[in-house]
């Protein structure tokens, strides 16, 4: 059921069948990797890398109320280009009328609020119920920068496909030789394009722990095929020490790179693989890459999610939904403000799935997934044989 791909080093052409799919309209293929930059929300001093909403302009001190008013005005102006999908749900439904949706979701900041302690980013039962319903209506995957096992433990749903480490660790429910999922809780590891980097990543994790143990408020997280150095809780300018330590360590390894997210810097293998290529891989593995009536949506809040937004925009086979309370550059078509709005949107597409406008009602299955399956207790949705 799952195809085996190999990821090429960054800067070279991927030696995979993904590259043969191509970036043309109506065909799935890999998008370009990006280097995430700091935004206003990513700096501990409120100014971002180059100033911004938190900075005082020369000679002009603004009150918090005036600054908030300015931010609100900028946000409303920004939404003219990137409208709220809840407010414009009718246009969303028109875009997917008669189509088969495939749903891809980030985790932190999307299905759960950003929290000070990454280990406490627990999904609410209300969100879990909604995501479960989405997975029974549409093929659904979570693509996260976290380690895959950690995301699975947070989400606690066996109906989903999971891609951890920014898509470098992909797994789905176990399927037997007859094409049906078993009744256990096991997952099959489907693809790990950076598996040979694991010993190096283990070593980087140990080194970063040593380098940052004296930096107050910092923490280091092992995500299997990448390492995250968090500085959300660093006081004053201590966050700069975190970035300097990571930059110095990465400079010693030609096959590693540093990327930046929301108050976090990460060490990743230098391979041409990210959330966008992971999305393409999953669409292909589900047998949907060449299906003209399939529309994929990706919901995420971070710089790293822009790779998935870009993939959808360039292939013209879907669109992104950015979760943000601030106006910022994005390749997403729609926006929502926060995880509560994400829950409302997901509830909306579950209701829409019950209508005749949902293309899955006419073709209710694909590789490894069937709409509204009724498995035995403890199992995920029933997986049929290939179409």
Short mmCIF file of C-alpha atoms in Angstrom, two decimals:
data_model
loop_
_atom_site.label_atom_id
_atom_site.label_comp_id
_atom_site.label_asym_id
_atom_site.label_seq_id
_atom_site.Cartn_x
_atom_site.Cartn_y
_atom_site.Cartn_z
CA UNK A 1 0.00 0.00 0.00
CA UNK A 2 2.78 2.44 0.94
CA UNK A 3 5.33 3.36 -1.66
CA UNK A 4 8.97 3.72 -0.72
CA UNK A 5 10.67 7.01 -1.56
CA UNK A 6 14.17 8.27 -0.82
CA UNK A 7 15.01 11.86 0.04
CA UNK A 8 17.91 13.54 -1.70
CA UNK A 9 20.36 15.90 -0.01
CA UNK A 10 19.15 19.49 0.00
CA UNK A 11 20.16 21.27 -3.16
CA UNK A 12 20.01 18.17 -5.38
CA UNK A 13 17.11 16.62 -7.21
CA UNK A 14 15.22 14.07 -5.11
CA UNK A 15 15.90 10.58 -6.35
CA UNK A 16 12.27 9.63 -5.93
CA UNK A 17 9.16 9.03 -7.91
CA UNK A 18 7.86 12.24 -6.35
CA UNK A 19 10.10 14.23 -8.68
CA UNK A 20 8.56 12.50 -11.67
CA UNK A 21 5.12 13.61 -10.56
CA UNK A 22 6.15 17.19 -11.26
CA UNK A 23 4.94 20.60 -10.09
CA UNK A 24 2.47 21.29 -12.90
CA UNK A 25 -1.16 22.08 -12.22
CA UNK A 26 -3.22 19.06 -11.31
CA UNK A 27 -0.17 16.95 -10.44
CA UNK A 28 1.43 16.46 -7.03
CA UNK A 29 5.11 17.11 -6.50
CA UNK A 30 7.62 18.46 -3.97
CA UNK A 31 7.82 22.18 -3.28
CA UNK A 32 10.92 24.16 -2.45
CA UNK A 33 12.31 24.01 1.05
CA UNK A 34 12.28 27.25 2.99
CA UNK A 35 14.32 28.84 5.73
CA UNK A 36 12.04 30.20 8.41
CA UNK A 37 12.70 33.73 9.59
CA UNK A 38 11.76 35.38 12.84
CA UNK A 39 8.39 37.09 12.95
CA UNK A 40 7.05 39.44 15.60
CA UNK A 41 5.70 36.57 17.66
CA UNK A 42 9.06 34.76 17.55
CA UNK A 43 11.15 37.26 19.46
CA UNK A 44 11.11 37.40 23.25
CA UNK A 45 11.46 41.17 23.32
CA UNK A 46 8.31 41.77 21.28
CA UNK A 47 10.21 43.46 18.46
CA UNK A 48 11.00 40.55 16.20
CA UNK A 49 14.25 40.32 14.31
CA UNK A 50 13.94 43.70 12.65
CA UNK A 51 11.63 45.65 14.93
CA UNK A 52 7.91 45.56 14.20
CA UNK A 53 4.74 46.13 16.14
CA UNK A 54 6.59 46.09 19.47
CA UNK A 55 9.18 48.70 18.49
CA UNK A 56 8.91 52.42 19.17
CA UNK A 57 9.49 54.54 16.12
CA UNK A 58 12.05 57.27 16.60
CA UNK A 59 10.58 60.06 18.69
CA UNK A 60 7.14 58.46 18.99
CA UNK A 61 6.05 56.49 22.04
CA UNK A 62 2.69 54.80 21.56
CA UNK A 63 0.26 53.57 24.16
CA UNK A 64 -0.66 49.86 24.26
CA UNK A 65 -4.22 50.78 23.23
CA UNK A 66 -3.00 52.70 20.17
CA UNK A 67 -0.68 49.87 19.23
CA UNK A 68 -3.46 47.29 19.52
CA UNK A 69 -5.72 49.45 17.38
CA UNK A 70 -3.01 49.64 14.73
CA UNK A 71 -2.52 45.87 14.83
CA UNK A 72 -6.26 45.26 14.53
CA UNK A 73 -6.46 47.59 11.53
CA UNK A 74 -3.54 45.81 9.87
CA UNK A 75 -5.12 42.42 10.56
CA UNK A 76 -8.43 43.43 8.98
CA UNK A 77 -6.60 44.80 5.94
CA UNK A 78 -4.62 41.57 5.70
CA UNK A 79 -7.81 39.51 5.84
CA UNK A 80 -9.00 41.16 2.65
CA UNK A 81 -6.37 39.02 0.93
CA UNK A 82 -6.53 36.07 3.33
CA UNK A 83 -10.16 35.91 4.49
CA UNK A 84 -11.36 34.08 7.58
CA UNK A 85 -12.60 30.68 6.44
CA UNK A 86 -15.40 30.76 9.05
CA UNK A 87 -16.75 34.08 7.81
CA UNK A 88 -16.36 32.92 4.20
CA UNK A 89 -17.42 29.31 4.69
CA UNK A 90 -19.86 29.60 1.78
CA UNK A 91 -16.98 30.35 -0.60
CA UNK A 92 -15.02 27.46 0.88
CA UNK A 93 -17.95 25.10 0.25
CA UNK A 94 -18.26 26.39 -3.30
CA UNK A 95 -14.57 25.62 -3.90
CA UNK A 96 -14.92 22.01 -2.71
CA UNK A 97 -18.42 21.27 -4.01
CA UNK A 98 -18.48 17.75 -5.43
CA UNK A 99 -14.81 17.22 -4.54
CA UNK A 100 -13.13 14.71 -2.26
CA UNK A 101 -11.34 16.42 0.61
CA UNK A 102 -8.09 15.22 2.17
CA UNK A 103 -7.32 16.94 5.48
CA UNK A 104 -3.85 17.69 6.83
CA UNK A 105 -3.28 19.34 10.20
CA UNK A 106 -0.41 20.75 12.22
CA UNK A 107 -0.55 20.06 15.97
CA UNK A 108 0.94 22.76 18.22
CA UNK A 109 -0.83 26.09 17.83
CA UNK A 110 -3.44 24.48 15.59
CA UNK A 111 -5.14 21.65 17.46
CA UNK A 112 -3.94 22.89 20.83
CA UNK A 113 -2.81 26.33 22.05
CA UNK A 114 0.90 27.13 22.31
CA UNK A 115 1.98 26.51 25.92
CA UNK A 116 5.09 27.42 27.91
CA UNK A 117 6.01 23.77 28.55
CA UNK A 118 5.98 21.73 25.30
CA UNK A 119 5.25 18.56 27.27
CA UNK A 120 1.93 20.04 28.42
CA UNK A 121 0.46 20.65 24.95
CA UNK A 122 -2.42 18.26 25.58
CA UNK A 123 -5.35 18.13 23.17
CA UNK A 124 -8.77 18.81 24.69
CA UNK A 125 -11.42 16.09 24.61
CA UNK A 126 -13.65 18.40 22.56
CA UNK A 127 -10.97 18.82 19.90
CA UNK A 128 -10.23 15.09 19.96
CA UNK A 129 -13.89 14.30 19.29
CA UNK A 130 -13.97 16.71 16.34
CA UNK A 131 -10.73 15.37 14.83
CA UNK A 132 -12.03 11.82 15.19
CA UNK A 133 -15.16 12.82 13.26
CA UNK A 134 -13.04 14.49 10.57
CA UNK A 135 -10.95 11.31 10.18
CA UNK A 136 -14.11 9.27 9.69
CA UNK A 137 -15.33 11.64 6.99
CA UNK A 138 -12.06 12.32 5.13
CA UNK A 139 -8.54 10.88 4.87
CA UNK A 140 -6.77 12.80 7.64
CA UNK A 141 -3.15 13.21 8.71
CA UNK A 142 -1.28 15.24 11.30
CA UNK A 143 2.08 16.62 10.12
CA UNK A 144 4.09 18.01 13.03
CA UNK A 145 7.60 19.06 13.91
CA UNK A 146 7.28 16.96 17.04
CA UNK A 147 8.47 13.38 17.28
CA UNK A 148 5.77 11.13 15.82
CA UNK A 149 5.30 9.00 18.94
CA UNK A 150 4.83 12.11 21.07
CA UNK A 151 2.13 13.48 18.76
CA UNK A 152 0.38 10.10 18.72
CA UNK A 153 0.42 10.10 22.54
CA UNK A 154 -1.09 13.60 22.63
CA UNK A 155 -3.78 12.92 20.03
CA UNK A 156 -4.71 9.36 21.07
CA UNK A 157 -6.54 8.56 17.84
CA UNK A 158 -5.83 5.48 15.74
CA UNK A 159 -7.91 6.66 12.79
CA UNK A 160 -5.22 9.03 11.58
CA UNK A 161 -1.99 9.02 9.63
CA UNK A 162 0.91 10.72 11.41
CA UNK A 163 4.03 12.44 10.10
CA UNK A 164 6.46 13.57 12.80
CA UNK A 165 9.78 15.42 12.62
CA UNK A 166 8.42 17.77 9.93
CA UNK A 167 7.36 14.80 7.83
CA UNK A 168 10.56 12.77 8.18
CA UNK A 169 8.80 10.00 10.15
CA UNK A 170 5.54 8.84 8.56
CA UNK A 171 3.26 6.07 9.80
CA UNK A 172 -0.29 4.88 9.38
CA UNK A 173 -2.60 2.27 10.90
CA UNK A 174 -1.52 -1.35 10.44
CA UNK A 175 -3.22 -3.07 7.51
CA UNK A 176 -3.28 -6.87 7.08
CA UNK A 177 -2.90 -8.80 3.84
CA UNK A 178 -6.63 -8.61 3.18
CA UNK A 179 -6.49 -4.82 3.23
CA UNK A 180 -8.18 -4.32 6.60
CA UNK A 181 -6.83 -2.75 9.75
CA UNK A 182 -6.37 -5.00 12.71
CA UNK A 183 -8.08 -4.38 16.03
CA UNK A 184 -4.88 -3.53 17.88
CA UNK A 185 -3.24 -0.17 18.45
CA UNK A 186 -0.15 -0.72 16.30
CA UNK A 187 1.10 1.61 13.60
CA UNK A 188 3.20 0.75 10.58
CA UNK A 189 6.28 2.87 9.95
CA UNK A 190 5.82 3.77 6.31
CA UNK A 191 8.68 6.10 5.47
CA UNK A 192 11.69 7.67 7.18
CA UNK A 193 13.71 9.60 4.57
CA UNK A 194 16.35 10.71 7.10
CA UNK A 195 16.70 7.44 9.04
CA UNK A 196 20.48 7.31 8.54
CA UNK A 197 20.81 10.65 10.38
CA UNK A 198 19.41 9.28 13.64
CA UNK A 199 22.79 8.59 15.35
CA UNK A 200 23.96 12.12 14.51
CA UNK A 201 20.70 13.65 15.75
CA UNK A 202 21.07 11.68 19.00
CA UNK A 203 24.55 13.16 19.43
CA UNK A 204 23.34 16.69 18.63
CA UNK A 205 20.65 16.35 21.29
CA UNK A 206 23.24 15.47 23.95
CA UNK A 207 25.55 18.29 22.89
CA UNK A 208 22.76 20.88 22.92
CA UNK A 209 21.66 19.79 26.37
CA UNK A 210 25.20 20.38 27.61
CA UNK A 211 25.57 23.73 25.86
CA UNK A 212 22.23 25.11 27.06
CA UNK A 213 22.08 23.75 30.60
CA UNK A 214 23.22 27.13 31.97
CA UNK A 215 20.85 29.20 29.81
CA UNK A 216 17.82 30.04 31.99
CA UNK A 217 14.41 29.15 30.57
CA UNK A 218 15.77 27.13 27.67
CA UNK A 219 14.83 23.53 26.94
CA UNK A 220 15.92 20.93 24.40
CA UNK A 221 13.49 18.49 22.81
CA UNK A 222 14.43 15.34 20.88
CA UNK A 223 12.02 14.86 17.97
CA UNK A 224 13.59 11.69 16.51
CA UNK A 225 14.95 13.20 13.29
CA UNK A 226 15.37 16.80 14.44
CA UNK A 227 16.20 18.56 17.70
CA UNK A 228 14.34 21.63 18.99
CA UNK A 229 15.86 24.27 21.26
CA UNK A 230 13.03 26.26 22.88
CA UNK A 231 13.55 29.80 24.19
CA UNK A 232 9.94 30.83 24.91
CA UNK A 233 10.66 31.00 28.65
CA UNK A 234 14.09 32.66 28.44
CA UNK A 235 14.35 35.97 30.34
CA UNK A 236 15.71 39.13 28.78
CA UNK A 237 18.29 38.52 26.07
CA UNK A 238 19.02 34.91 27.06
CA UNK A 239 17.23 33.69 23.93
CA UNK A 240 20.17 34.97 21.89
CA UNK A 241 22.43 32.46 23.67
CA UNK A 242 20.15 29.65 22.51
CA UNK A 243 20.37 30.74 18.88
CA UNK A 244 24.13 31.26 19.09
CA UNK A 245 24.66 27.77 20.52
CA UNK A 246 22.60 26.14 17.78
CA UNK A 247 24.28 28.19 15.04
CA UNK A 248 27.73 27.24 16.32
CA UNK A 249 26.85 23.55 16.50
CA UNK A 250 25.25 23.43 13.05
CA UNK A 251 28.27 25.20 11.54
CA UNK A 252 30.36 22.16 12.48
CA UNK A 253 28.26 19.80 10.35
CA UNK A 254 27.84 20.24 6.60
CA UNK A 255 24.89 17.85 6.54
CA UNK A 256 22.80 19.74 9.11
CA UNK A 257 20.81 22.97 8.92
CA UNK A 258 19.06 25.28 11.36
CA UNK A 259 15.47 26.38 10.95
CA UNK A 260 13.39 28.76 13.04
CA UNK A 261 9.86 28.57 14.32
CA UNK A 262 7.78 30.28 17.00
CA UNK A 263 10.33 30.88 19.77
CA UNK A 264 12.22 27.76 18.82
CA UNK A 265 15.23 26.93 16.68
CA UNK A 266 15.70 23.46 15.26
CA UNK A 267 18.52 21.31 13.98
CA UNK A 268 17.51 19.21 10.99
CA UNK A 269 19.24 16.96 8.47
CA UNK A 270 20.06 18.78 5.26
CA UNK A 271 17.67 16.76 3.10
CA UNK A 272 15.07 18.05 0.66
CA UNK A 273 12.16 16.97 2.82
CA UNK A 274 9.67 19.07 4.77
CA UNK A 275 5.96 19.32 5.49
CA UNK A 276 5.14 20.00 1.86
CA UNK A 277 6.95 16.94 0.55
CA UNK A 278 5.43 14.86 3.36
CA UNK A 279 1.97 16.03 2.29
CA UNK A 280 2.71 15.02 -1.32
CA UNK A 281 3.98 11.64 -0.14
CA UNK A 282 0.83 10.97 1.85
CA UNK A 283 -1.47 12.02 -0.99
CA UNK A 284 0.40 9.67 -3.32
CA UNK A 285 0.43 6.83 -0.80
CA UNK A 286 -3.34 7.17 -0.40
CA UNK A 287 -3.67 6.69 -4.15
CA UNK A 288 -5.00 10.22 -4.67
CA UNK A 289 -2.13 11.95 -6.49
CA UNK A 290 -3.61 11.52 -9.95
CA UNK A 291 -7.26 11.98 -8.95
CA UNK A 292 -8.58 15.28 -10.40
CA UNK A 293 -11.47 15.56 -7.94
CA UNK A 294 -9.28 15.52 -4.81
CA UNK A 295 -8.76 18.78 -2.91
CA UNK A 296 -6.30 18.84 -0.02
CA UNK A 297 -6.40 21.38 2.78
CA UNK A 298 -3.67 22.03 5.30
CA UNK A 299 -4.24 23.92 8.56
CA UNK A 300 -1.21 25.25 10.44
CA UNK A 301 0.17 28.21 12.35
CA UNK A 302 3.96 28.14 12.02
CA UNK A 303 6.65 29.19 9.53
CA UNK A 304 7.32 25.51 8.82
CA UNK A 305 3.71 25.09 7.65
CA UNK A 306 4.39 27.49 4.79
CA UNK A 307 6.11 24.62 2.96
CA UNK A 308 2.79 22.77 2.91
CA UNK A 309 0.89 25.92 1.91
CA UNK A 310 3.37 26.47 -0.91
CA UNK A 311 3.03 22.89 -2.16
CA UNK A 312 -0.75 23.23 -2.35
CA UNK A 313 -0.55 26.61 -4.06
CA UNK A 314 2.02 25.51 -6.64
CA UNK A 315 0.23 22.28 -7.54
CA UNK A 316 -3.15 24.05 -7.53
CA UNK A 317 -4.66 20.97 -5.93
CA UNK A 318 -5.71 22.53 -2.63
CA UNK A 319 -5.05 25.40 -0.26
CA UNK A 320 -3.79 26.31 3.16
CA UNK A 321 -5.49 27.80 6.20
CA UNK A 322 -3.20 29.81 8.46
CA UNK A 323 -3.89 30.04 12.19
CA UNK A 324 -2.75 33.49 13.29
CA UNK A 325 -3.82 36.54 15.29
CA UNK A 326 -1.30 38.71 13.42
CA UNK A 327 -0.97 39.84 9.85
CA UNK A 328 2.07 38.23 8.24
CA UNK A 329 3.23 36.97 4.84
CA UNK A 330 1.71 33.60 3.96
CA UNK A 331 0.91 31.34 1.02
CA UNK A 332 -2.31 30.24 2.71
CA UNK A 333 -5.61 31.15 1.07
CA UNK A 334 -7.69 31.40 4.26
CA UNK A 335 -7.08 32.22 7.91
CA UNK A 336 -8.51 31.60 11.36
CA UNK A 337 -7.45 33.23 14.61
CA UNK A 338 -6.80 30.36 17.01
CA UNK A 339 -7.35 26.65 17.80
CA UNK A 340 -10.91 27.36 18.97
CA UNK A 341 -11.66 28.64 15.47
CA UNK A 342 -9.94 25.57 14.01
CA UNK A 343 -12.34 23.40 16.00
CA UNK A 344 -15.30 25.36 14.64
CA UNK A 345 -14.00 24.98 11.09
CA UNK A 346 -13.44 21.24 11.48
CA UNK A 347 -16.95 20.89 12.91
CA UNK A 348 -18.21 22.73 9.85
CA UNK A 349 -16.58 20.36 7.36
CA UNK A 350 -17.89 17.37 9.32
CA UNK A 351 -21.41 18.72 8.85
CA UNK A 352 -20.67 19.43 5.18
CA UNK A 353 -19.48 15.83 4.76
CA UNK A 354 -23.04 14.63 5.37
CA UNK A 355 -24.31 16.46 2.30
CA UNK A 356 -24.41 15.23 -1.28
CA UNK A 357 -21.76 17.86 -2.09
CA UNK A 358 -19.15 15.62 -0.45
CA UNK A 359 -17.46 13.66 -3.24
CA UNK A 360 -16.55 10.84 -0.87
CA UNK A 361 -20.20 9.85 -0.67
CA UNK A 362 -19.96 8.62 -4.27
CA UNK A 363 -16.47 7.11 -3.90
CA UNK A 364 -16.18 6.33 -0.18
CA UNK A 365 -12.69 4.82 -0.01
CA UNK A 366 -9.03 5.08 -1.01
CA UNK A 367 -5.83 3.27 -0.06
CA UNK A 368 -5.90 2.58 3.68
CA UNK A 369 -9.07 4.54 4.40
CA UNK A 370 -12.86 4.24 4.19
CA UNK A 371 -15.46 6.88 5.03
CA UNK A 372 -17.48 6.24 8.19
CA UNK A 373 -15.97 2.83 8.92
CA UNK A 374 -17.36 0.78 11.78
CA UNK A 375 -14.39 -1.22 13.12
CA UNK A 376 -14.32 -3.42 16.19
CA UNK A 377 -13.66 -1.76 19.53
CA UNK A 378 -10.16 -0.33 19.76
CA UNK A 379 -9.56 -0.26 16.02
CA UNK A 380 -9.35 2.65 13.64
CA UNK A 381 -11.54 3.08 10.60
CA UNK A 382 -11.75 0.05 8.33
CA UNK A 383 -9.20 0.11 5.52
CA UNK A 384 -10.37 -1.34 2.19
CA UNK A 385 -8.34 -2.72 -0.65
CA UNK A 386 -7.10 -0.30 -3.29
CA UNK A 387 -9.65 1.33 -5.54
#
